[in-house]
Structure formats: C-alpha cells, structure tokens
mmCIF file of C-alpha atoms and ligand atoms in Angstrom:
data_model
loop_
_atom_site.group_PDB
_atom_site.id
_atom_site.type_symbol
_atom_site.label_atom_id
_atom_site.label_comp_id
_atom_site.label_asym_id
_atom_site.label_seq_id
_atom_site.Cartn_x
_atom_site.Cartn_y
_atom_site.Cartn_z
ATOM 1 C CA MET A 3 -18.729 -18.072 -14.885
ATOM 2 C CA ARG A 4 -15.210 -17.001 -15.765
ATOM 3 C CA ILE A 5 -13.777 -14.270 -13.515
ATOM 4 C CA GLY A 6 -10.752 -12.464 -14.963
ATOM 5 C CA LEU A 7 -8.457 -11.092 -12.541
ATOM 6 C CA LEU A 8 -6.418 -8.257 -11.457
ATOM 7 C CA THR A 9 -3.596 -6.764 -9.864
ATOM 8 C CA GLY A 10 -3.425 -2.969 -9.862
ATOM 9 C CA GLY A 11 -0.634 -0.342 -8.130
ATOM 10 C CA GLY A 12 1.998 -1.040 -6.381
ATOM 11 C CA ASP A 13 3.094 -5.112 -5.410
ATOM 12 C CA ALA A 14 2.682 -6.129 -2.193
ATOM 13 C CA PRO A 15 3.801 -9.833 -0.394
ATOM 14 C CA GLY A 16 0.739 -11.966 -0.419
ATOM 15 C CA LEU A 17 -0.570 -11.063 -3.900
ATOM 16 C CA ASN A 18 0.615 -14.363 -5.290
ATOM 17 C CA ALA A 19 -1.155 -16.325 -2.076
ATOM 18 C CA VAL A 20 -4.666 -14.703 -3.328
ATOM 19 C CA ILE A 21 -3.951 -15.160 -6.859
ATOM 20 C CA ARG A 22 -3.502 -18.945 -6.064
ATOM 21 C CA THR A 23 -6.818 -18.993 -3.297
ATOM 22 C CA VAL A 24 -8.921 -17.270 -6.130
ATOM 23 C CA VAL A 25 -8.026 -19.856 -9.163
ATOM 24 C CA LEU A 26 -8.620 -23.123 -6.172
ATOM 25 C CA SER A 27 -11.691 -21.491 -5.123
ATOM 26 C CA ALA A 28 -13.133 -20.984 -8.135
ATOM 27 C CA ALA A 29 -12.172 -24.265 -9.599
ATOM 28 C CA SER A 30 -13.568 -25.759 -7.204
ATOM 29 C CA ARG A 31 -17.235 -24.476 -7.878
ATOM 30 C CA GLY A 32 -16.372 -25.052 -11.947
ATOM 31 C CA TRP A 33 -16.147 -21.825 -12.321
ATOM 32 C CA GLU A 34 -13.007 -20.306 -15.141
ATOM 33 C CA VAL A 35 -10.668 -17.325 -13.956
ATOM 34 C CA VAL A 36 -8.605 -15.259 -16.262
ATOM 35 C CA GLY A 37 -5.497 -13.788 -15.431
ATOM 36 C CA ILE A 38 -5.333 -10.183 -16.809
ATOM 37 C CA LYS A 39 -1.940 -8.842 -16.725
ATOM 38 C CA HIS A 40 -0.670 -5.003 -15.558
ATOM 39 C CA GLY A 41 -3.659 -4.441 -13.820
ATOM 40 C CA PHE A 42 -6.189 -2.759 -16.103
ATOM 41 C CA ALA A 43 -4.010 -1.988 -18.371
ATOM 42 C CA GLY A 44 -4.026 -5.591 -19.758
ATOM 43 C CA LEU A 45 -7.700 -4.647 -20.945
ATOM 44 C CA LEU A 46 -6.526 -2.265 -23.352
ATOM 45 C CA GLY A 47 -5.038 -1.998 -27.154
ATOM 46 C CA LYS A 48 -4.090 -5.714 -27.926
ATOM 47 C CA CYS A 49 -4.756 -7.307 -24.113
ATOM 48 C CA ASP A 50 -2.340 -9.189 -22.296
ATOM 49 C CA VAL A 51 -5.341 -12.431 -20.816
ATOM 50 C CA ALA A 52 -4.355 -15.920 -20.086
ATOM 51 C CA PRO A 53 -6.246 -18.744 -18.455
ATOM 52 C CA LEU A 54 -4.914 -19.205 -14.744
ATOM 53 C CA THR A 55 -5.506 -23.220 -14.003
ATOM 54 C CA ARG A 56 -4.396 -25.214 -10.862
ATOM 55 C CA GLN A 57 -1.023 -25.422 -12.462
ATOM 56 C CA SER A 58 -0.216 -22.270 -13.203
ATOM 57 C CA VAL A 59 -0.725 -20.949 -10.151
ATOM 58 C CA SER A 60 1.061 -23.990 -8.554
ATOM 59 C CA GLY A 61 3.410 -23.443 -5.869
ATOM 60 C CA ILE A 62 3.514 -19.380 -5.631
ATOM 61 C CA ALA A 63 1.799 -18.808 -2.044
ATOM 62 C CA HIS A 64 4.760 -18.066 -0.191
ATOM 63 C CA LEU A 65 6.370 -15.957 -3.240
ATOM 64 C CA GLY A 66 6.434 -12.103 -3.115
ATOM 65 C CA GLY A 67 5.565 -9.951 -6.132
ATOM 66 C CA THR A 68 2.382 -11.111 -8.239
ATOM 67 C CA ILE A 69 2.561 -12.826 -11.321
ATOM 68 C CA LEU A 70 0.056 -10.995 -13.113
ATOM 69 C CA ARG A 71 2.690 -8.315 -12.744
ATOM 70 C CA THR A 72 1.226 -4.508 -12.571
ATOM 71 C CA THR A 73 2.013 -1.064 -12.236
ATOM 72 C CA ASN A 74 0.990 2.190 -10.712
ATOM 73 C CA ARG A 75 0.009 3.993 -14.247
ATOM 74 C CA GLY A 76 -2.003 3.435 -17.064
ATOM 75 C CA ASN A 77 -5.399 4.059 -15.433
ATOM 76 C CA PRO A 78 -8.093 3.556 -17.727
ATOM 77 C CA LEU A 79 -10.135 6.982 -17.185
ATOM 78 C CA ARG A 80 -7.874 9.380 -17.873
ATOM 79 C CA TYR A 81 -5.276 7.153 -19.943
ATOM 80 C CA PRO A 82 -2.041 8.876 -20.355
ATOM 81 C CA VAL A 83 -1.692 9.880 -24.299
ATOM 82 C CA GLN A 84 1.939 11.445 -25.529
ATOM 83 C CA HIS A 85 2.504 13.846 -28.713
ATOM 84 C CA ALA A 86 4.606 14.048 -30.880
ATOM 85 C CA ASP A 87 5.575 17.777 -28.774
ATOM 86 C CA GLY A 88 5.789 15.910 -25.967
ATOM 87 C CA SER A 89 2.862 17.750 -24.333
ATOM 88 C CA VAL A 90 0.429 14.957 -22.740
ATOM 89 C CA THR A 91 -3.287 14.634 -22.710
ATOM 90 C CA GLU A 92 -5.459 12.244 -21.313
ATOM 91 C CA ASN A 93 -8.526 9.833 -22.856
ATOM 92 C CA ASP A 94 -11.163 8.073 -21.429
ATOM 93 C CA ARG A 95 -10.820 4.191 -22.487
ATOM 94 C CA THR A 96 -13.278 2.186 -20.509
ATOM 95 C CA ASP A 97 -15.107 1.858 -23.602
ATOM 96 C CA GLU A 98 -12.468 0.084 -25.180
ATOM 97 C CA LEU A 99 -11.704 -1.987 -21.527
ATOM 98 C CA ILE A 100 -15.659 -2.473 -21.534
ATOM 99 C CA ALA A 101 -15.829 -3.909 -25.089
ATOM 100 C CA ASN A 102 -12.768 -5.891 -24.364
ATOM 101 C CA ALA A 103 -13.446 -7.715 -20.792
ATOM 102 C CA HIS A 104 -16.992 -8.760 -23.121
ATOM 103 C CA GLN A 105 -14.954 -10.163 -25.915
ATOM 104 C CA PHE A 106 -12.511 -12.068 -23.881
ATOM 105 C CA GLY A 107 -16.636 -13.546 -22.223
ATOM 106 C CA ILE A 108 -15.480 -12.017 -18.790
ATOM 107 C CA ASP A 109 -18.368 -12.432 -16.731
ATOM 108 C CA ALA A 110 -17.519 -10.612 -13.146
ATOM 109 C CA LEU A 111 -13.658 -8.839 -12.100
ATOM 110 C CA ILE A 112 -11.711 -9.382 -9.223
ATOM 111 C CA ALA A 113 -9.571 -6.232 -8.782
ATOM 112 C CA ILE A 114 -7.037 -6.323 -5.981
ATOM 113 C CA GLY A 115 -5.198 -3.280 -5.928
ATOM 114 C CA GLY A 116 -5.404 0.054 -2.807
ATOM 115 C CA ASP A 117 -7.276 3.596 -3.095
ATOM 116 C CA GLY A 118 -6.348 4.006 -6.972
ATOM 117 C CA THR A 119 -7.820 0.565 -8.325
ATOM 118 C CA LEU A 120 -10.372 1.119 -6.102
ATOM 119 C CA LYS A 121 -11.736 4.326 -7.100
ATOM 120 C CA ILE A 122 -10.903 3.194 -11.109
ATOM 121 C CA ALA A 123 -12.910 -0.708 -9.725
ATOM 122 C CA LEU A 124 -16.091 1.653 -8.605
ATOM 123 C CA GLU A 125 -16.172 3.399 -12.041
ATOM 124 C CA LEU A 126 -16.742 0.638 -13.689
ATOM 125 C CA VAL A 127 -19.003 -0.794 -11.527
ATOM 126 C CA ARG A 128 -20.799 2.648 -12.192
ATOM 127 C CA ARG A 129 -20.640 1.788 -15.988
ATOM 128 C CA GLY A 130 -21.568 -1.362 -16.163
ATOM 129 C CA MET A 131 -19.204 -4.537 -14.900
ATOM 130 C CA LYS A 132 -19.199 -6.832 -12.671
ATOM 131 C CA ILE A 133 -16.329 -5.608 -9.850
ATOM 132 C CA VAL A 134 -15.176 -7.292 -6.503
ATOM 133 C CA GLY A 135 -11.863 -5.264 -4.683
ATOM 134 C CA VAL A 136 -9.935 -6.894 -2.605
ATOM 135 C CA PRO A 137 -7.584 -4.498 -0.637
ATOM 136 C CA LYS A 138 -3.914 -4.950 -1.209
ATOM 137 C CA THR A 139 -1.083 -2.035 0.580
ATOM 138 C CA ILE A 140 1.975 -2.294 2.271
ATOM 139 C CA ASP A 141 0.897 1.334 3.982
ATOM 140 C CA ASN A 142 -2.010 -0.248 5.831
ATOM 141 C CA ASP A 143 -4.085 2.904 4.482
ATOM 142 C CA VAL A 144 -7.089 1.145 2.741
ATOM 143 C CA SER A 145 -10.360 2.757 4.721
ATOM 144 C CA CYS A 146 -12.743 -0.340 6.550
ATOM 145 C CA THR A 147 -10.352 -2.843 7.021
ATOM 146 C CA ILE A 148 -8.115 -3.849 10.097
ATOM 147 C CA THR A 149 -5.031 -4.386 7.807
ATOM 148 C CA THR A 150 -4.368 -5.766 4.108
ATOM 149 C CA PHE A 151 -2.033 -8.256 3.484
ATOM 150 C CA GLY A 152 1.647 -7.406 2.714
ATOM 151 C CA PHE A 153 2.094 -4.876 5.904
ATOM 152 C CA ASP A 154 2.861 -7.287 8.271
ATOM 153 C CA THR A 155 5.797 -8.738 6.137
ATOM 154 C CA ALA A 156 6.163 -4.618 5.610
ATOM 155 C CA VAL A 157 7.096 -4.453 8.948
ATOM 156 C CA ASN A 158 8.988 -7.172 9.597
ATOM 157 C CA THR A 159 11.446 -6.313 7.310
ATOM 158 C CA ALA A 160 11.233 -2.413 8.981
ATOM 159 C CA ILE A 161 11.992 -4.333 12.126
ATOM 160 C CA GLU A 162 15.428 -6.106 10.998
ATOM 161 C CA ALA A 163 16.553 -3.080 10.099
ATOM 162 C CA ILE A 164 16.113 -1.411 12.266
ATOM 163 C CA ASP A 165 17.395 -4.175 14.902
ATOM 164 C CA LYS A 166 20.761 -4.177 12.613
ATOM 165 C CA LEU A 167 21.558 -0.291 12.924
ATOM 166 C CA HIS A 168 21.128 -0.465 16.545
ATOM 167 C CA THR A 169 24.161 -2.345 16.990
ATOM 168 C CA THR A 170 25.779 -0.149 14.531
ATOM 169 C CA ALA A 171 24.090 3.148 15.806
ATOM 170 C CA GLU A 172 25.241 2.855 19.526
ATOM 171 C CA SER A 173 28.316 0.940 18.938
ATOM 172 C CA HIS A 174 29.610 4.599 17.036
ATOM 173 C CA ASP A 175 27.849 7.178 18.985
ATOM 174 C CA ARG A 176 26.284 7.835 16.317
ATOM 175 C CA VAL A 177 22.557 8.717 14.623
ATOM 176 C CA ILE A 178 21.057 6.581 11.857
ATOM 177 C CA VAL A 179 17.657 8.369 10.199
ATOM 178 C CA MET A 180 15.793 5.165 8.527
ATOM 179 C CA GLU A 181 12.706 5.978 6.081
ATOM 180 C CA VAL A 182 10.565 3.746 5.449
ATOM 181 C CA MET A 183 7.785 3.944 3.436
ATOM 182 C CA GLY A 184 4.324 5.312 3.997
ATOM 183 C CA ARG A 185 3.650 8.834 1.684
ATOM 184 C CA HIS A 186 0.630 9.554 3.852
ATOM 185 C CA ALA A 187 -0.140 7.477 6.430
ATOM 186 C CA GLY A 188 2.576 6.232 9.611
ATOM 187 C CA PHE A 189 1.477 3.252 10.220
ATOM 188 C CA ILE A 190 5.328 0.780 9.035
ATOM 189 C CA ALA A 191 7.097 3.756 10.938
ATOM 190 C CA LEU A 192 4.667 3.463 13.649
ATOM 191 C CA HIS A 193 4.215 0.113 13.901
ATOM 192 C CA ALA A 194 8.027 -0.843 12.730
ATOM 193 C CA GLY A 195 9.098 1.932 15.356
ATOM 194 C CA VAL A 196 7.780 0.795 19.094
ATOM 195 C CA ALA A 197 8.550 -2.851 17.933
ATOM 196 C CA ALA A 198 11.944 -2.193 17.731
ATOM 197 C CA THR A 199 12.294 0.211 20.467
ATOM 198 C CA ALA A 200 13.792 3.513 18.060
ATOM 199 C CA ASP A 201 14.173 6.729 19.869
ATOM 200 C CA VAL A 202 11.889 8.517 17.576
ATOM 201 C CA ILE A 203 9.195 7.707 15.474
ATOM 202 C CA LEU A 204 8.280 10.702 12.809
ATOM 203 C CA ILE A 205 4.910 10.090 10.794
ATOM 204 C CA PRO A 206 2.813 12.182 8.365
ATOM 205 C CA GLU A 207 -0.010 12.439 10.628
ATOM 206 C CA LEU A 208 2.273 14.140 13.185
ATOM 207 C CA PRO A 209 4.197 17.250 11.694
ATOM 208 C CA TYR A 210 7.332 16.996 13.459
ATOM 209 C CA ASP A 211 9.534 19.605 15.972
ATOM 210 C CA ILE A 212 12.948 19.413 14.876
ATOM 211 C CA GLU A 213 13.953 20.994 18.310
ATOM 212 C CA LYS A 214 12.125 18.298 19.931
ATOM 213 C CA VAL A 215 13.629 15.460 17.959
ATOM 214 C CA CYS A 216 16.876 16.918 18.658
ATOM 215 C CA GLU A 217 15.784 17.121 23.021
ATOM 216 C CA LYS A 218 14.438 13.385 22.232
ATOM 217 C CA ILE A 219 17.662 11.368 19.925
ATOM 218 C CA VAL A 220 20.142 8.866 21.389
ATOM 219 C CA SER A 221 20.273 6.585 18.168
ATOM 220 C CA ILE A 222 17.468 5.859 16.239
ATOM 221 C CA VAL A 223 14.828 7.806 14.527
ATOM 222 C CA VAL A 224 12.256 6.010 12.047
ATOM 223 C CA ALA A 225 10.229 8.200 9.859
ATOM 224 C CA ALA A 226 7.718 7.687 7.031
ATOM 225 C CA GLU A 227 8.951 9.076 3.973
ATOM 226 C CA GLY A 228 6.028 11.589 4.359
ATOM 227 C CA ALA A 229 7.151 12.744 7.443
ATOM 228 C CA TYR A 230 7.316 16.764 7.814
ATOM 229 C CA GLY A 231 8.865 19.560 10.246
ATOM 230 C CA ARG A 232 6.001 21.900 11.288
ATOM 231 C CA ASP A 233 7.327 24.890 9.994
ATOM 232 C CA GLU A 234 7.830 23.466 6.093
ATOM 233 C CA ARG A 235 6.147 25.584 3.832
ATOM 234 C CA THR A 236 2.629 25.183 3.946
ATOM 235 C CA PRO A 237 1.023 23.339 1.427
ATOM 236 C CA PRO A 238 -1.220 25.774 -1.432
ATOM 237 C CA SER A 239 -4.240 26.348 -0.338
ATOM 238 C CA GLY A 240 -7.029 24.094 -0.710
ATOM 239 C CA VAL A 241 -4.446 20.964 -0.214
ATOM 240 C CA SER A 242 -4.287 18.974 2.713
ATOM 241 C CA PRO A 243 -0.217 18.659 4.231
ATOM 242 C CA SER A 244 -0.361 14.862 3.515
ATOM 243 C CA ARG A 245 -1.447 15.526 -0.036
ATOM 244 C CA ARG A 246 1.537 17.396 -0.771
ATOM 245 C CA GLU A 247 4.172 16.090 -3.134
ATOM 246 C CA ILE A 248 6.358 13.166 -1.389
ATOM 247 C CA ARG A 249 10.051 13.986 -1.659
ATOM 248 C CA ALA A 250 10.497 10.087 -1.062
ATOM 249 C CA GLY A 251 14.662 9.132 0.256
ATOM 250 C CA ASN A 252 14.879 13.028 1.243
ATOM 251 C CA VAL A 253 12.978 12.982 4.572
ATOM 252 C CA ALA A 254 16.041 10.379 6.306
ATOM 253 C CA GLU A 255 18.489 13.226 4.422
ATOM 254 C CA GLN A 256 17.088 16.306 5.467
ATOM 255 C CA LEU A 257 16.418 14.935 8.832
ATOM 256 C CA VAL A 258 20.172 14.332 9.249
ATOM 257 C CA GLN A 259 21.975 17.114 8.352
ATOM 258 C CA GLU A 260 19.329 19.341 10.759
ATOM 259 C CA ILE A 261 20.008 16.764 13.404
ATOM 260 C CA HIS A 262 23.525 17.405 12.468
ATOM 261 C CA GLU A 263 23.629 20.988 12.425
ATOM 262 C CA ARG A 264 21.699 21.359 15.392
ATOM 263 C CA THR A 265 23.358 18.536 17.669
ATOM 264 C CA ALA A 266 26.922 17.898 16.324
ATOM 265 C CA LYS A 267 26.184 14.287 16.132
ATOM 266 C CA GLU A 268 27.602 11.634 13.496
ATOM 267 C CA CYS A 269 24.445 10.914 11.924
ATOM 268 C CA ARG A 270 23.343 8.074 8.773
ATOM 269 C CA SER A 271 20.670 7.982 6.805
ATOM 270 C CA LEU A 272 19.410 4.731 5.267
ATOM 271 C CA VAL A 273 16.150 4.389 2.524
ATOM 272 C CA LEU A 274 14.569 1.036 3.257
ATOM 273 C CA GLY A 275 12.510 1.502 0.117
ATOM 274 C CA HIS A 276 11.622 -1.363 -1.842
ATOM 275 C CA LEU A 277 12.878 -4.005 0.610
ATOM 276 C CA GLN A 278 9.587 -3.391 2.093
ATOM 277 C CA ARG A 279 7.846 -4.430 -1.088
ATOM 278 C CA GLY A 280 9.309 -7.679 -1.575
ATOM 279 C CA GLY A 281 10.567 -11.455 -0.638
ATOM 280 C CA MET A 282 8.227 -13.974 1.294
ATOM 281 C CA PRO A 283 5.181 -12.835 2.846
ATOM 282 C CA THR A 284 4.854 -13.672 6.405
ATOM 283 C CA GLY A 285 2.982 -16.226 7.886
ATOM 284 C CA TYR A 286 0.051 -14.102 8.996
ATOM 285 C CA ASP A 287 0.384 -12.310 5.643
ATOM 286 C CA ARG A 288 -0.108 -15.375 3.333
ATOM 287 C CA LEU A 289 -3.526 -16.001 6.074
ATOM 288 C CA LEU A 290 -4.581 -13.150 5.357
ATOM 289 C CA ALA A 291 -3.982 -13.159 1.657
ATOM 290 C CA THR A 292 -5.816 -16.669 1.527
ATOM 291 C CA ARG A 293 -8.688 -15.218 3.539
ATOM 292 C CA PHE A 294 -9.503 -12.400 1.579
ATOM 293 C CA GLY A 295 -8.975 -14.896 -1.689
ATOM 294 C CA ALA A 296 -12.117 -17.393 -0.450
ATOM 295 C CA ALA A 297 -13.702 -14.050 0.729
ATOM 296 C CA ALA A 298 -13.936 -12.659 -3.199
ATOM 297 C CA VAL A 299 -14.731 -15.583 -4.732
ATOM 298 C CA ARG A 300 -17.410 -16.139 -2.035
ATOM 299 C CA ALA A 301 -18.608 -12.379 -3.374
ATOM 300 C CA VAL A 302 -18.684 -13.008 -6.634
ATOM 301 C CA GLU A 303 -21.211 -15.845 -5.545
ATOM 302 C CA GLN A 304 -23.092 -13.843 -3.967
ATOM 303 C CA GLU A 305 -22.899 -10.811 -6.326
ATOM 304 C CA ALA A 306 -21.687 -8.520 -4.166
ATOM 305 C CA TRP A 307 -20.694 -6.111 -7.068
ATOM 306 C CA GLY A 308 -18.757 -3.158 -6.077
ATOM 307 C CA GLN A 309 -18.215 -4.269 -2.349
ATOM 308 C CA MET A 310 -14.504 -5.092 -1.092
ATOM 309 C CA VAL A 311 -13.773 -8.042 1.342
ATOM 310 C CA ALA A 312 -12.467 -6.641 4.569
ATOM 311 C CA LEU A 313 -10.718 -8.227 7.822
ATOM 312 C CA GLN A 314 -13.076 -6.810 10.657
ATOM 313 C CA SER A 315 -12.221 -8.969 13.302
ATOM 314 C CA PRO A 316 -12.734 -11.885 13.285
ATOM 315 C CA HIS A 317 -14.563 -12.278 10.590
ATOM 316 C CA LEU A 318 -14.024 -10.986 6.744
ATOM 317 C CA VAL A 319 -16.816 -8.864 5.337
ATOM 318 C CA ASN A 320 -17.769 -7.172 2.546
ATOM 319 C CA VAL A 321 -18.538 -3.775 2.070
ATOM 320 C CA PRO A 322 -19.100 -1.160 -0.673
ATOM 321 C CA ILE A 323 -16.009 0.216 -2.057
ATOM 322 C CA THR A 324 -18.004 3.864 -1.712
ATOM 323 C CA GLU A 325 -17.903 3.384 1.701
ATOM 324 C CA VAL A 326 -14.164 2.507 1.117
ATOM 325 C CA LEU A 327 -13.241 5.629 -0.449
ATOM 326 C CA ARG A 328 -15.408 8.046 2.074
ATOM 327 C CA GLU A 329 -12.161 8.569 4.596
ATOM 328 C CA GLU A 330 -8.469 8.396 4.016
ATOM 329 C CA LYS A 331 -7.325 5.466 6.679
ATOM 330 C CA ARG A 332 -4.458 7.037 8.522
ATOM 331 C CA VAL A 333 -3.022 6.887 12.551
ATOM 332 C CA SER A 334 -5.462 7.767 14.734
ATOM 333 C CA LEU A 335 -2.664 9.970 16.946
ATOM 334 C CA THR A 336 -5.217 8.549 20.354
ATOM 335 C CA HIS A 337 -4.639 4.831 19.260
ATOM 336 C CA ASP A 338 -3.180 2.326 22.143
ATOM 337 C CA ILE A 339 -0.120 1.979 19.910
ATOM 338 C CA VAL A 340 0.204 5.731 19.872
ATOM 339 C CA GLU A 341 0.042 5.901 23.762
ATOM 340 C CA ALA A 342 2.245 2.967 24.131
ATOM 341 C CA ALA A 343 4.830 4.702 21.902
ATOM 342 C CA ARG A 344 5.377 7.721 24.729
ATOM 343 C CA ALA A 345 4.213 5.457 27.683
ATOM 344 C CA ILE A 346 7.912 3.950 26.668
ATOM 345 C CA GLY A 347 9.367 6.847 26.108
ATOM 346 C CA ILE A 348 9.793 6.902 22.243
ATOM 347 C CA SER A 349 9.448 10.780 21.026
ATOM 348 C CA LEU A 350 6.242 11.309 17.703
ATOM 349 C CA GLY A 351 8.443 14.704 17.394
ATOM 350 C CA ASP A 352 6.085 17.203 19.115
HETATM 351 O O1 LIG B 24 1.806 2.730 -1.923
HETATM 352 C C1 LIG B 24 2.406 2.295 -1.422
HETATM 353 C C2 LIG B 24 3.655 2.599 -1.732
HETATM 354 O O2 LIG B 24 4.429 0.997 -1.487
HETATM 355 C C3 LIG B 24 4.175 3.997 -0.935
HETATM 356 O O3 LIG B 24 4.114 3.692 0.222
HETATM 357 C C4 LIG B 24 5.300 4.234 -1.571
HETATM 358 O O4 LIG B 24 5.762 5.852 -1.670
HETATM 359 C C5 LIG B 24 5.175 3.926 -2.744
HETATM 360 O O5 LIG B 24 4.363 2.898 -3.018
HETATM 361 C C6 LIG B 24 6.165 3.982 -3.935
HETATM 362 O O6 LIG B 24 5.875 3.124 -4.798
HETATM 363 P P1 LIG B 24 6.540 2.820 -6.551
HETATM 364 O O7 LIG B 24 7.858 3.444 -6.779
HETATM 365 O O8 LIG B 24 6.463 1.780 -7.221
HETATM 366 O O9 LIG B 24 5.705 4.292 -7.333
#
C-alpha cells in the first residue's frame, strides 16, 4: 500500500502531528507514504511529490504549520487559467490529477482539510479515487466532528490576547475591539470571549444591534470577522447572510467608529489575524491530531473511501463526507456556552 498524503486550505496547528502519525502508523503496517506538496496542486503539472519516512517526520509533532505546505487556491475541479488579455477561465484538471496519482503508484489518498478540501475529495472519490478525509480548521466549522485540531490553539491565542487587552483597556478607560477569525462561524469568538470574560461577543450567527452593543460596553468587545449589524445592507436575494463577502479587518474598525460616534468613548481596534493560525499546537490539539492521523490509517485499512474521521466523544468514528457536507456547522444559539455567556452578563449584541 502506498498512501498519498496532502494538506489543503489554510494551515492549522496540529497538521504536522497528523502527518507524523500517518507516516508512523503506515510504516508499522509495512506501508509507504508519499507527501504531496501544496494540496491537490502537487499532483498537477510537474507534480511535487516526495516520500515521507520515519526520519523525515521525526521531531515535527509540536511544530505549527505543515511540512507539506498548503494552499487555499488551485482547486483541480476549477483550476484558474490566466490569459494574455488578463481574463481568467477555469479548467477541470481532475483527469490529469488522477493519471498523475497512478503514475506515482498512489493506491489511496489521505486528504487533510476543511470543507473546501473535502468537497474536492468527494468529487475525486466519485471519479474513482480512494480517499479518506481528516477534518482541519481553526474555525471549528466542519460538521459531524465535535471539534477539529487547531481550534483549541487558536482559542488559547485569542484568550491570551484578550487577557492582555483587559489591563490596558481598563487602565485607560478605553474600549478595545478585538477581531478574531471566523468568516462564517463564531466559535473562536464565543469560546475565547467567554473564557477571557469579554463584555461583548459578536458572531456571524447573530447579527448585532449596535445600540445594544453600546449599552453594554465596559472595555472589551470580541468580534468574529464575519460578524455584522442587523441594519447592514441585506445580502443579494438567495445568498444567506453568512455567505456575504467578508471584510476581514473591517469589522473591528467599523465597530470602533460606530461605538465612538454613539458613546464618545475612546476606542482602539486589534485584528488578531494569522497569529491564530501559527505557533505550537496545544497539548489537546496535538493529541487530537495524533488520534485523527491514526484513525485515518485505520480507515484506509478498512477501505472507508469517501469517509472522514471525526471526533464524536468519546469515540473516533468514520462519517461519509456527503454527510459532513450536508450542513454547515455553526454556533447553535441554544448551546449552553451561549447560555453561560448570557448568564455571566456578556452581551451578544442582541
Ligand atoms: O478558514 C480559516 C480561516 O482562518 C478563516 O477564519 C479566515 O477568514 C481565513 O482562514 C483566512 O485565510 P487566508 O488569509 O489564508 O486566505
């Protein structure tokens, strides 16, 4: 058995721990693993594929990023081609990808990624490839798994930042709005905001009322990058609010202006940005990544093609990717964390 292994989409702390575990678990079965660089794009054109051995994955479990590199561009189903006149068209390059996988003697693929990567994987399975998925996102927005590695690390990074902002904001009687990642889902904002006792938490799942935000503000507002106001321009018909174009970095700035105009309070903003994606994975994420890696190799052994490994505590299970993609995972407004936030006086801007 020769397994091809790739990481797709944005990186997340814990990817290297999955890679290491896949290689070691495969080696213990006498199987080989080849690493495919830059996601599915590594199987296109000249290809970027190299063997992964016990030696090449030694000492990487605690490192952030991915030794395989990654990209959130270059979907082989709709590969962008730039023309001389500047126009861009899209090509389906899956036949080429499948032929290259055969060329490298790849029997099965393990694809580590979020919804985008899983969608590509599912289409390739429909076209005959043998693929197992491993969920990855710091946003925690992949369905059918309680959590994904990288999320805990991102939440801890955000908590540390909020703790620091509390002291300076309070010393100056300022309002500080901190924007965290989460284009469509507010898990990072909610978990970090509750744990670090923000005054206001704004998430895309619950459009905010700026008047309510201003009523509550003491010092710290945590806003997901996809948060938006109730009276913001309604999205074009047929497009759900969570799908509208996200203005990363604009949310914090916009809120600062709105809050200042209404309250005259001195305000500052901080966009935590890619700090949330970097650095060492927490112990929780390293362990989860290791469990996912081992489960993915077991899934290959079980020939669970088109399935994704998932945490459904206390067990790791395989779930069909079709099931995973059926529904987008979002913060449930009836979840006990939302109730806890309200119970301790945190405003959700509604
Ligand atoms: O999907 C994960 C995520 O972290 C989002 O929260 C964020 O909007 C996005 O990636 C940013 O990705 P990049 O800057 O790498 O395109």
